[in-house]
XYZ file of C-alpha atoms in Angstrom:
730
model
C 0.029 0.029 0.038
C 1.433 3.370 -1.083
C 2.287 6.017 1.037
C -1.298 8.199 -0.921
C -3.696 5.976 1.063
C -4.648 4.316 -2.046
C -4.659 6.719 -4.758
C -3.039 5.833 -8.013
C -0.573 9.079 -8.826
C -2.129 11.045 -11.676
C 0.560 8.835 -13.687
C -0.227 5.514 -13.547
C -4.250 7.270 -14.984
C -2.603 8.009 -17.679
C -0.785 4.581 -18.189
C -3.910 2.165 -17.149
C -6.047 4.514 -19.887
C -3.005 3.896 -22.149
C -2.443 0.186 -22.249
C -6.235 -0.359 -23.310
C -8.427 0.152 -20.243
C -11.638 1.598 -20.073
C -12.117 4.320 -17.422
C -15.463 4.632 -16.285
C -18.372 6.506 -16.747
C -18.388 10.150 -16.328
C -21.199 13.369 -17.485
C -20.065 14.518 -20.910
C -18.040 18.394 -19.790
C -19.764 21.583 -21.503
C -17.262 22.971 -24.466
C -14.902 25.459 -23.130
C -16.651 29.135 -23.787
C -14.845 31.331 -26.851
C -12.183 33.116 -25.254
C -13.421 37.400 -25.093
C -11.983 39.802 -27.062
C -9.740 42.086 -24.992
C -11.306 45.245 -24.565
C -8.320 48.494 -25.044
C -7.485 49.668 -21.581
C -8.884 52.894 -20.560
C -6.220 55.661 -20.464
C -5.738 56.482 -16.756
C -8.246 58.911 -15.074
C -5.659 61.377 -14.858
C -5.925 61.923 -19.189
C -8.917 60.426 -20.029
C -11.005 64.445 -18.809
C -9.821 66.626 -21.886
C -10.178 63.573 -24.550
C -13.899 63.070 -23.030
C -14.359 67.136 -22.975
C -12.848 67.745 -26.985
C -14.657 65.015 -28.232
C -17.986 65.754 -26.514
C -18.013 69.817 -27.793
C -17.450 68.121 -31.146
C -20.254 65.911 -31.076
C -22.146 68.574 -29.673
C -21.503 70.979 -31.816
C -22.157 68.283 -34.508
C -25.781 67.947 -33.516
C -26.834 71.184 -33.865
C -25.126 72.485 -37.265
C -26.353 69.688 -38.565
C -30.089 70.357 -36.243
C -30.022 73.409 -38.205
C -28.227 73.139 -41.082
C -30.820 70.664 -42.662
C -33.989 72.683 -41.802
C -31.800 76.122 -43.384
C -30.765 74.122 -45.596
C -34.448 72.725 -46.889
C -36.139 76.495 -46.639
C -33.616 78.056 -48.660
C -34.216 75.379 -50.978
C -37.963 75.611 -50.799
C -37.533 79.894 -51.213
C -35.503 79.446 -54.038
C -37.552 77.261 -55.512
C -40.712 78.904 -54.614
C -38.798 82.073 -56.174
C -37.873 80.598 -59.446
C -41.267 79.658 -59.821
C -42.669 82.998 -59.741
C -39.957 84.139 -62.182
C -41.203 81.495 -64.411
C -44.241 82.367 -64.186
C -44.017 86.136 -65.217
C -41.474 85.381 -67.987
C -42.613 86.734 -71.545
C -42.097 84.203 -74.906
C -38.884 84.281 -76.091
C -39.924 86.059 -79.526
C -40.413 89.211 -76.814
C -37.378 89.177 -75.216
C -35.171 89.200 -78.805
C -34.134 93.171 -78.942
C -35.643 95.491 -75.942
C -34.471 98.588 -77.036
C -36.281 101.678 -76.479
C -34.289 103.987 -79.091
C -34.214 102.369 -83.273
C -31.231 103.329 -85.520
C -30.544 104.139 -88.606
C -28.259 102.858 -91.461
C -26.888 105.512 -93.661
C -25.955 104.050 -97.328
C -24.279 106.486 -100.099
C -24.597 107.104 -103.269
C -23.995 103.332 -104.799
C -26.703 101.490 -101.469
C -23.699 101.084 -99.887
C -23.072 101.204 -95.816
C -21.442 103.974 -94.565
C -22.784 104.788 -91.604
C -24.765 103.765 -88.596
C -26.012 105.779 -85.532
C -27.657 105.186 -82.343
C -28.115 101.570 -81.633
C -28.345 99.013 -84.259
C -30.094 95.798 -84.558
C -29.416 93.749 -86.889
C -32.399 90.651 -87.007
C -32.607 87.670 -84.974
C -30.339 84.977 -85.159
C -30.502 82.443 -83.127
C -28.295 79.770 -81.258
C -28.820 77.012 -84.579
C -28.409 79.525 -87.370
C -25.432 81.343 -86.060
C -21.698 80.437 -87.314
C -20.614 77.717 -84.958
C -17.433 78.943 -84.781
C -18.640 82.397 -83.106
C -21.460 80.395 -80.884
C -17.950 78.230 -79.310
C -16.355 81.240 -79.496
C -18.847 82.564 -76.768
C -18.949 79.738 -74.301
C -15.038 79.378 -74.490
C -15.014 82.937 -73.567
C -17.606 83.184 -71.181
C -18.854 80.091 -69.672
C -16.972 76.467 -70.806
C -19.545 75.059 -68.702
C -22.434 76.346 -70.133
C -23.941 72.842 -70.861
C -22.948 71.517 -68.155
C -25.223 73.368 -65.433
C -28.844 74.446 -64.338
C -28.464 78.254 -64.702
C -25.852 78.793 -62.102
C -22.188 77.089 -61.337
C -21.197 77.165 -57.642
C -17.704 76.325 -58.760
C -17.711 79.303 -60.955
C -18.328 82.002 -57.818
C -16.675 80.221 -55.870
C -13.429 80.428 -58.667
C -14.055 84.293 -59.612
C -14.451 85.114 -55.219
C -11.396 82.963 -55.012
C -9.718 85.517 -57.630
C -10.821 88.770 -56.164
C -10.144 87.830 -52.952
C -6.662 87.022 -53.968
C -5.523 90.525 -56.457
C -7.407 92.384 -53.009
C -10.469 93.633 -54.163
C -13.933 92.564 -52.495
C -15.002 89.270 -53.255
C -17.760 90.176 -55.702
C -15.987 93.237 -57.259
C -14.249 92.165 -60.352
C -15.141 88.777 -61.317
C -17.929 87.826 -60.637
C -18.366 84.550 -62.197
C -21.718 84.503 -63.745
C -22.670 82.078 -66.106
C -23.639 82.909 -69.545
C -27.172 82.555 -68.449
C -26.742 84.899 -65.596
C -25.895 87.151 -67.417
C -28.739 87.384 -69.630
C -30.182 87.748 -65.980
C -28.817 90.938 -66.019
C -29.365 91.773 -69.639
C -33.262 91.278 -68.753
C -32.951 93.286 -65.517
C -34.027 91.196 -63.813
C -37.439 90.802 -65.163
C -37.816 95.076 -64.611
C -38.526 97.432 -67.828
C -37.356 100.409 -68.706
C -39.564 103.633 -67.334
C -38.613 106.738 -68.511
C -40.379 107.907 -66.113
C -38.279 106.171 -63.551
C -35.278 106.659 -65.732
C -33.131 109.786 -66.617
C -32.197 107.934 -69.732
C -31.262 104.374 -70.447
C -27.467 104.154 -70.037
C -28.166 104.743 -66.282
C -31.146 102.116 -66.490
C -28.289 99.809 -67.783
C -25.865 101.030 -65.728
C -27.998 99.928 -62.286
C -29.073 96.371 -63.992
C -24.816 96.087 -64.465
C -24.264 96.655 -61.015
C -23.051 93.531 -58.660
C -24.761 94.090 -55.452
C -25.270 91.236 -52.759
C -28.923 91.448 -53.249
C -28.583 91.417 -56.987
C -26.519 88.451 -57.163
C -28.821 86.202 -54.711
C -31.838 87.696 -57.073
C -30.639 86.059 -60.165
C -29.652 82.167 -58.779
C -33.558 81.602 -58.870
C -34.576 83.894 -62.221
C -31.293 81.688 -63.686
C -32.714 78.473 -63.354
C -36.036 80.041 -65.006
C -34.406 81.225 -67.538
C -33.294 77.684 -68.307
C -36.263 76.395 -66.679
C -38.582 78.264 -69.185
C -36.731 78.019 -72.279
C -33.765 75.695 -72.734
C -30.292 76.018 -73.458
C -30.125 77.076 -76.365
C -33.111 79.773 -76.391
C -30.822 81.406 -73.489
C -28.107 81.724 -75.376
C -30.139 82.368 -78.704
C -31.460 86.054 -75.817
C -27.664 86.367 -75.307
C -26.375 86.607 -78.477
C -28.877 89.063 -79.948
C -29.182 91.174 -76.805
C -25.064 91.404 -75.836
C -24.221 94.851 -76.211
C -20.849 95.002 -78.514
C -19.439 98.423 -79.175
C -20.161 100.879 -81.869
C -23.550 101.451 -81.338
C -24.660 97.196 -82.277
C -27.071 95.624 -80.132
C -26.908 91.949 -80.591
C -23.902 89.723 -82.720
C -25.647 89.624 -85.754
C -25.295 94.088 -86.180
C -21.740 93.741 -84.780
C -20.326 91.561 -87.287
C -22.892 93.302 -90.145
C -20.794 96.868 -88.660
C -17.423 95.336 -88.137
C -17.315 92.791 -91.079
C -19.937 93.611 -93.517
C -21.456 90.116 -93.516
C -23.838 88.117 -91.662
C -23.269 86.748 -88.079
C -23.949 82.920 -89.920
C -20.376 83.346 -91.718
C -17.695 84.348 -89.392
C -14.355 81.885 -89.453
C -12.577 81.451 -86.346
C -10.752 84.588 -86.328
C -13.106 86.853 -86.430
C -15.727 85.172 -84.145
C -12.879 84.958 -81.883
C -12.863 89.079 -81.978
C -16.433 89.059 -81.840
C -16.732 87.461 -78.440
C -13.531 89.082 -77.046
C -15.612 91.930 -77.934
C -18.165 90.846 -74.187
C -15.215 91.894 -71.497
C -15.322 95.619 -72.537
C -17.525 96.529 -76.153
C -15.755 99.755 -76.422
C -12.212 99.670 -75.087
C -11.702 96.017 -77.284
C -13.922 97.664 -80.546
C -11.893 97.135 -83.429
C -12.619 100.466 -84.713
C -11.427 101.857 -82.174
C -8.061 100.218 -81.743
C -8.286 97.636 -84.231
C -4.146 96.210 -82.092
C -6.292 95.684 -79.374
C -8.687 94.077 -80.695
C -7.024 91.681 -82.457
C -4.527 90.355 -79.713
C -7.405 90.098 -78.218
C -9.058 87.035 -80.663
C -6.050 86.100 -80.109
C -6.229 84.686 -76.662
C -9.649 83.751 -77.552
C -8.569 81.423 -80.087
C -5.840 79.592 -77.409
C -9.234 78.802 -75.552
C -10.940 77.337 -78.392
C -8.122 75.337 -78.968
C -7.386 74.343 -75.461
C -11.481 73.259 -75.209
C -10.910 71.641 -78.727
C -13.343 73.832 -80.805
C -10.868 74.004 -83.799
C -7.761 72.184 -84.959
C -4.476 72.505 -84.903
C -4.495 73.431 -88.560
C -7.398 76.021 -88.305
C -6.098 77.508 -85.010
C -2.840 78.320 -86.782
C -4.340 79.581 -89.845
C -6.946 81.915 -87.396
C -4.178 82.377 -85.627
C -2.110 83.854 -89.545
C -4.920 85.955 -90.580
C -6.215 87.864 -88.297
C -10.194 89.552 -88.844
C -9.690 92.735 -90.377
C -12.414 95.310 -90.935
C -14.992 95.831 -93.675
C -13.436 98.454 -95.894
C -16.039 100.396 -94.805
C -15.914 100.146 -91.411
C -12.125 100.711 -91.785
C -12.830 104.021 -93.156
C -15.453 105.070 -90.722
C -16.180 107.534 -93.920
C -18.293 110.458 -93.671
C -18.602 110.504 -89.703
C -18.998 114.503 -90.426
C -21.391 113.484 -93.835
C -23.211 111.577 -91.436
C -23.158 114.247 -88.464
C -24.577 116.541 -90.913
C -27.805 114.413 -92.309
C -28.656 113.471 -88.971
C -29.338 116.900 -88.332
C -31.091 117.900 -91.560
C -33.711 115.252 -91.247
C -36.658 115.276 -88.332
C -35.721 114.430 -85.210
C -38.220 111.866 -84.542
C -36.880 109.739 -87.586
C -33.028 110.483 -87.082
C -31.655 111.752 -82.958
C -34.919 110.473 -81.364
C -36.359 107.462 -84.089
C -37.535 104.464 -82.433
C -37.704 102.448 -85.275
C -35.334 101.121 -87.457
C -34.204 103.846 -89.869
C -32.621 103.573 -93.439
C -31.606 106.653 -95.485
C -30.365 106.749 -98.356
C -27.259 109.560 -99.185
C -25.761 111.538 -101.672
C -22.259 110.807 -100.553
C -18.847 109.433 -102.504
C -16.848 107.224 -100.788
C -14.089 107.520 -102.843
C -14.982 111.239 -103.046
C -15.030 111.695 -99.051
C -11.631 109.801 -98.574
C -10.097 111.155 -101.992
C -10.534 114.489 -99.590
C -9.707 113.029 -96.099
C -6.902 111.678 -98.081
C -5.871 115.301 -99.788
C -5.934 117.585 -96.431
C -3.877 115.262 -94.644
C -0.963 115.183 -97.571
C -1.272 118.691 -97.779
C -0.506 118.596 -93.167
C 2.102 116.279 -93.583
C 4.192 117.685 -96.448
C 3.615 121.539 -96.130
C 2.114 122.597 -92.608
C 4.574 122.987 -90.385
C 4.838 119.363 -87.308
C 2.664 120.886 -84.708
C 1.010 123.380 -86.472
C -2.731 123.932 -84.328
C -4.169 125.062 -87.576
C -7.627 123.619 -88.866
C -9.641 123.350 -91.991
C -11.985 121.883 -93.564
C -14.112 120.466 -97.443
C -17.113 120.226 -99.272
C -17.393 118.701 -102.333
C -20.809 118.532 -104.566
C -21.916 118.397 -107.706
C -23.958 121.447 -109.698
C -27.056 120.586 -108.148
C -25.974 121.302 -104.659
C -25.320 117.157 -103.527
C -22.948 116.447 -101.223
C -20.536 114.487 -102.444
C -17.631 114.505 -99.686
C -18.171 116.353 -96.501
C -14.320 117.016 -94.260
C -15.237 119.329 -90.863
C -11.543 119.289 -89.368
C -8.107 117.357 -89.766
C -9.052 114.719 -87.549
C -11.575 112.331 -90.151
C -12.377 109.401 -88.387
C -14.921 110.544 -85.701
C -18.004 110.687 -85.235
C -20.505 114.108 -83.088
C -16.993 116.296 -83.376
C -17.328 119.570 -83.981
C -17.595 120.927 -88.194
C -15.557 123.056 -89.521
C -17.676 122.864 -92.834
C -21.652 123.504 -91.022
C -20.905 124.686 -87.853
C -18.288 127.884 -87.720
C -19.703 130.850 -89.433
C -16.619 132.874 -90.569
C -15.782 135.848 -92.828
C -15.396 135.333 -96.860
C -12.942 137.881 -97.213
C -12.989 138.276 -101.161
C -14.760 134.474 -101.975
C -18.016 137.375 -102.112
C -16.302 139.198 -104.998
C -18.254 137.077 -107.241
C -21.055 137.696 -106.608
C -20.495 142.101 -107.003
C -19.584 140.638 -110.077
C -21.921 138.909 -111.179
C -24.756 141.738 -109.578
C -22.921 143.926 -112.525
C -22.961 140.959 -115.288
C -26.556 140.817 -114.319
C -27.896 144.391 -115.017
C -25.955 144.566 -118.514
C -22.097 145.045 -118.482
C -19.872 142.564 -119.680
C -16.255 141.562 -118.348
C -15.166 143.078 -120.523
C -16.082 146.718 -119.170
C -13.273 149.185 -117.532
C -13.319 149.915 -113.728
C -10.888 152.371 -112.130
C -7.997 150.612 -110.173
C -7.260 153.746 -108.200
C -7.843 154.810 -104.520
C -11.146 156.105 -103.087
C -13.144 157.223 -100.237
C -15.949 156.682 -98.512
C -18.719 158.466 -95.937
C -19.424 155.512 -94.761
C -23.356 156.820 -91.975
C -22.163 156.521 -88.233
C -18.306 155.648 -88.930
C -16.583 158.470 -90.962
C -14.448 158.183 -93.635
C -13.398 154.609 -95.128
C -10.511 154.063 -97.832
C -10.577 150.824 -98.235
C -6.705 149.385 -99.942
C -5.691 146.439 -102.047
C -3.061 143.807 -100.956
C -0.267 145.454 -103.054
C 0.084 149.535 -102.744
C 0.357 149.871 -106.062
C -2.491 150.591 -108.464
C -3.192 149.504 -112.399
C -5.454 152.644 -113.227
C -8.837 151.480 -115.607
C -9.194 147.383 -116.048
C -11.257 145.357 -117.109
C -13.982 143.302 -114.922
C -11.840 140.478 -115.719
C -8.663 141.725 -114.376
C -10.782 143.479 -111.315
C -11.780 139.555 -110.261
C -8.262 137.957 -111.403
C -6.091 139.575 -109.519
C -8.871 140.700 -105.899
C -8.346 144.353 -106.526
C -10.216 146.038 -103.727
C -10.724 149.182 -105.194
C -11.942 148.234 -107.921
C -14.485 146.013 -106.374
C -15.742 148.991 -104.459
C -16.319 150.341 -106.942
C -18.084 148.140 -108.968
C -20.235 147.595 -105.819
C -21.176 151.008 -105.729
C -22.219 151.436 -109.050
C -24.808 148.761 -108.794
C -25.664 149.230 -105.903
C -25.241 147.767 -102.802
C -28.038 146.311 -102.038
C -28.087 144.462 -105.940
C -25.228 142.981 -103.987
C -26.585 141.543 -101.393
C -29.596 140.251 -102.553
C -27.520 138.262 -105.344
C -25.864 136.943 -102.768
C -29.101 136.162 -100.686
C -30.638 134.541 -103.188
C -27.396 131.963 -104.846
C -27.660 131.073 -100.282
C -26.345 132.790 -98.315
C -28.418 133.068 -95.442
C -26.592 134.178 -93.012
C -26.940 138.481 -92.162
C -24.758 140.371 -93.841
C -22.608 143.373 -93.406
C -23.944 146.237 -93.927
C -21.969 148.672 -94.811
C -19.771 148.877 -98.101
C -17.264 146.891 -97.084
C -20.011 143.736 -97.671
C -18.278 144.115 -101.099
C -14.890 143.013 -99.725
C -16.428 140.075 -97.702
C -16.892 141.521 -94.050
C -19.735 139.110 -93.618
C -19.719 135.583 -91.672
C -21.238 132.370 -93.523
C -19.877 128.814 -93.110
C -18.569 126.430 -96.131
C -21.102 124.870 -96.957
C -23.213 128.201 -97.502
C -20.321 129.353 -99.768
C -20.262 126.641 -101.652
C -23.327 125.992 -102.649
C -23.805 129.717 -103.577
C -20.837 128.640 -106.037
C -22.226 125.521 -107.282
C -25.274 128.303 -108.662
C -22.296 130.081 -111.109
C -21.277 126.884 -111.779
C -24.789 125.847 -112.824
C -25.755 128.663 -115.369
C -26.928 131.119 -112.193
C -29.427 129.392 -110.368
C -29.874 129.053 -107.007
C -28.932 125.831 -104.778
C -29.981 124.330 -101.712
C -26.419 121.807 -100.240
C -28.789 118.288 -99.293
C -27.618 114.741 -98.565
C -29.863 113.583 -97.916
C -32.245 111.594 -101.141
C -34.827 109.548 -99.230
C -35.434 108.076 -95.287
C -37.975 104.703 -95.049
C -37.967 102.694 -92.179
C -36.681 99.354 -92.077
C -38.183 96.775 -93.994
C -41.071 99.462 -95.634
C -41.312 100.016 -99.600
C -42.809 102.747 -99.311
C -40.408 106.339 -98.628
C -41.567 108.494 -95.863
C -39.533 111.176 -97.363
C -37.514 112.170 -100.240
C -35.112 114.855 -101.377
C -35.125 118.570 -100.062
C -32.519 120.260 -101.432
C -31.367 120.769 -105.046
C -31.278 123.378 -107.409
C -33.986 126.477 -107.622
C -35.260 129.563 -109.031
C -33.356 131.656 -111.213
C -31.653 134.192 -109.238
C -28.829 135.905 -112.530
C -28.850 134.905 -116.049
C -27.007 132.806 -117.571
C -24.988 135.093 -119.790
C -24.326 136.494 -116.697
C -22.545 133.726 -115.405
C -20.795 132.429 -118.178
C -19.146 135.470 -118.160
C -18.373 135.169 -114.796
C -17.383 131.840 -114.753
C -14.713 132.774 -117.630
C -13.391 135.224 -115.307
C -13.370 132.906 -112.488
C -11.277 130.977 -114.879
C -8.609 133.784 -115.242
C -8.375 133.607 -111.116
C -6.237 130.341 -111.804
C -4.959 130.969 -114.851
C -3.333 134.392 -114.379
C -4.019 135.167 -110.975
C -4.163 134.656 -106.931
C -5.087 130.702 -107.544
C -2.661 129.653 -110.186
C -1.664 127.223 -107.275
C -4.768 125.605 -107.893
C -4.710 125.218 -111.538
C -5.066 121.461 -112.625
C -2.517 119.844 -115.539
C -5.467 118.894 -117.568
C -9.120 120.323 -117.103
C -10.740 123.617 -116.776
C -11.048 125.339 -113.669
C -12.806 128.217 -112.065
C -12.059 130.237 -108.557
C -11.529 132.141 -106.320
C -9.244 132.626 -103.445
C -10.290 134.447 -99.873
C -7.652 135.907 -97.684
C -9.791 138.038 -94.663
C -8.273 140.957 -92.191
C -5.175 140.109 -89.985
C -4.934 136.808 -92.200
C -7.841 134.967 -89.691
C -9.126 133.064 -92.613
C -7.491 132.145 -95.541
C -10.473 130.381 -98.609
C -10.690 128.611 -101.806
C -13.517 127.826 -103.370
C -13.534 126.368 -107.633
C -14.881 124.272 -109.450
C -14.729 121.715 -112.631
C -16.426 121.182 -114.907
C -17.997 118.226 -113.000
C -17.768 119.168 -108.965
C -17.584 122.220 -106.708
C -15.145 121.901 -104.180
C -14.999 124.566 -100.679
C -11.772 124.846 -98.938
C -11.228 126.741 -95.863
C -8.726 127.076 -93.419
C -7.727 128.823 -89.744
C -7.592 128.497 -86.694
C -9.851 127.923 -83.843
C -9.844 130.468 -82.056
C -9.567 132.575 -84.193
C -6.033 133.820 -84.306
C -4.298 134.820 -88.024
C -2.443 132.594 -89.019
C 0.746 132.942 -90.118
C 1.892 133.708 -92.986
C -0.996 131.613 -95.163
C -3.288 132.900 -97.281
C -6.413 131.998 -100.014
C -4.774 131.849 -103.122
C -1.445 129.350 -100.859
C -2.501 126.272 -98.655
C -6.155 126.487 -99.531
C -5.135 126.249 -102.520
C -3.103 123.557 -102.296
C -5.617 121.519 -100.504
C -8.543 122.212 -103.333
C -5.685 121.191 -106.166
C -4.929 117.667 -103.770
C -8.868 117.235 -103.761
C -9.323 117.796 -107.672
C -7.061 116.095 -109.016
C -8.047 113.091 -106.659
C -11.575 112.912 -106.958
C -10.975 113.750 -110.910
C -8.699 111.067 -111.614
C -10.150 108.967 -114.433
C -13.167 110.956 -115.137
C -12.500 112.484 -118.763
C -11.968 116.426 -118.775
C -14.746 118.734 -119.552
C -15.014 121.778 -120.845
C -16.373 124.518 -118.894
C -19.663 126.274 -120.496
C -18.418 129.783 -121.008
C -18.716 132.918 -122.700
C -15.066 134.674 -123.576
C -14.213 137.755 -124.369
C -14.246 137.479 -127.378
C -17.383 137.513 -128.306
C -18.111 140.594 -126.519
C -17.256 144.131 -127.475
C -13.686 145.533 -126.679
C -13.229 147.236 -123.520
C -13.470 150.699 -123.733
C -13.071 153.405 -121.037
C -15.030 156.146 -121.503
C -13.260 158.051 -118.592
C -16.405 159.543 -116.583
C -14.639 158.232 -113.478
C -16.319 161.285 -111.567
C -19.670 161.028 -113.191
C -20.185 156.792 -112.684
C -17.850 155.898 -110.017
C -14.946 155.067 -112.634
C -17.178 152.008 -114.496
C -17.972 152.736 -117.806
C -19.153 150.158 -120.492
C -18.747 149.855 -124.519
C -22.315 149.299 -127.042
C -25.232 149.331 -123.709
C -26.101 150.709 -121.044
C -26.786 148.984 -117.904
C -30.232 147.083 -116.874
C -32.088 148.079 -114.357
C -34.857 146.169 -112.766
C -39.188 147.528 -113.954
C -40.270 147.903 -111.122
C -36.372 149.309 -108.970
C -37.583 152.092 -111.783
C -41.062 152.639 -110.670
C -40.169 152.791 -107.051
C -37.681 155.274 -107.939
C -40.325 157.259 -110.554
C -42.538 157.875 -108.092
C -40.021 159.253 -105.009
C -38.980 160.976 -107.152
C -42.501 162.677 -107.897
C -43.310 163.168 -104.396
C -39.874 164.589 -103.456
C -39.645 167.399 -107.110
C -37.391 165.964 -108.125
C -36.033 163.680 -111.392
C -34.617 159.855 -111.481
C -30.345 159.686 -110.604
């Protein structure tokens, strides 16, 4: 027996089992439990409370923000939805929004029916996103809103990007870049549905300026309005509104008008380089207008072409070709022909159909663009080659036909202008010796001839209220007895004054007034020497009356005015030839006398190499004004030169620079025209000159073979006065 008291040690039992002895039956054991995952040990109590505090606060804040945020978001979404529905219900049919100008436009056509000028805001007609050139459509999207077809009208990414750029450049979040989509820009163009009311706004420009303001409130209102636009019209119709309503400089409203104005073609025909230039105008229309600075417009277009290329709208080949051949202006847009002329036509027509028109008006005019360019080039040539650099002298030119149809008008040295001071029609200046032909016209019409003799000798007249007046010649010597032809050719003052005294100052004034000098004429004898004031247009029109054989002329530029789309004209030509002023025989003699001014008198620098020309120089006292007006068989041209402040010119007379400008103008406008003979009577067709020697009795004026004609009415008046006063006829 073992020490264990009969119990076997464990090893013995294990051994017995191993030898095959069966164990006694025992109850089955329960399956062992799966060990539990070890819990993370809690941090020591001393380091856990800050973490618990931060975690708790973060959770609390999140629950508060989330709880408030989703509710606010839901309220905002409801408000935006309601506002969108409200604007949606207010939006009219698309057609009513295409053209909402309150004023119309005036399109001017030259004598050949070609457009040369526009006034007011031009609308070229409706063009849609489907009919516009694909290049232009792509250029607009690439420039203004590259995600246009992927958003609902508002681009949060675009707004966030714009705010970031503005802040980075030191501006306010809404100043500068606005991040507006094309749809939001349309919302601005529509002024968020607020119509223009003349009673509320000082002008349409003030109204539009307010519509473009980028305030926070307006930005917020843009969101539902833009959503409503897209819901109502769809993407392409929104784009149609944009391309028809955007202002693109030079008075062009919409891309069709701009394309016609700048390139002379429809917006559905523009190529990539032209499309890029048009799209580039959207940023700053006046600044980037090609008529303002073509180089700057081309630089902007090059940037747009890069965007189109980067976004896959044009191929590498198209991009290279467009870069190599940048867009150019049409001939009419490049020349901007007839700025002064167009302004004159606008002033001469009825205001409600020109300056204040609410309709689109088409005006046909007498302008010849070739002659306009010739006049501008002639003026520039003389000033560039014969005038001292830095001179402030100004000049004006008018060219017209014998019936008064104005073919060209230059109102100053700066020719590419609109609305500028027009010296051809607005400057009333003393006419000087260009008035003398009307003195001789009066004498010729009374029966005297170019062969009549007048004395060039000192003369003194008593002027009531002024005392003695003794006119002087340009040179100190006197020629004695001379013909009227010599007196006019050499612009002899003493002889001209004698002629005016013989025929009577009232007769001289009447001839001048009937020929079209509407300005008040001087009252004293100095009227014969051009002491009166007139405009270049009036003086040129008066000389046209001499060319046409002695009939008055009213200069005109408008031949027809009608509403665009109408076949019936609202008004036609107002102007042209009027009543006869002097006999045709007198006019033909005067024409010959004026040819001698150029052939052997004061106007030698105006002589033309291949055709007859007649004219007259004019220089006023103290050399403040210098003139040359003359004509060929085809055209009449007048030139004035002076300073705007009425200060004297330096060494300039009518036979100098004005005659040279006239010469250059006539050379250019007659290019390609066959020489025409002036209708005139020559001296050999009349009795030879004779001198009666009766200088004291007749004022030094005599005629061979006939007596001066008197007006029958004037004779009756003199007889009646003689009978009343007890005297006879003088």
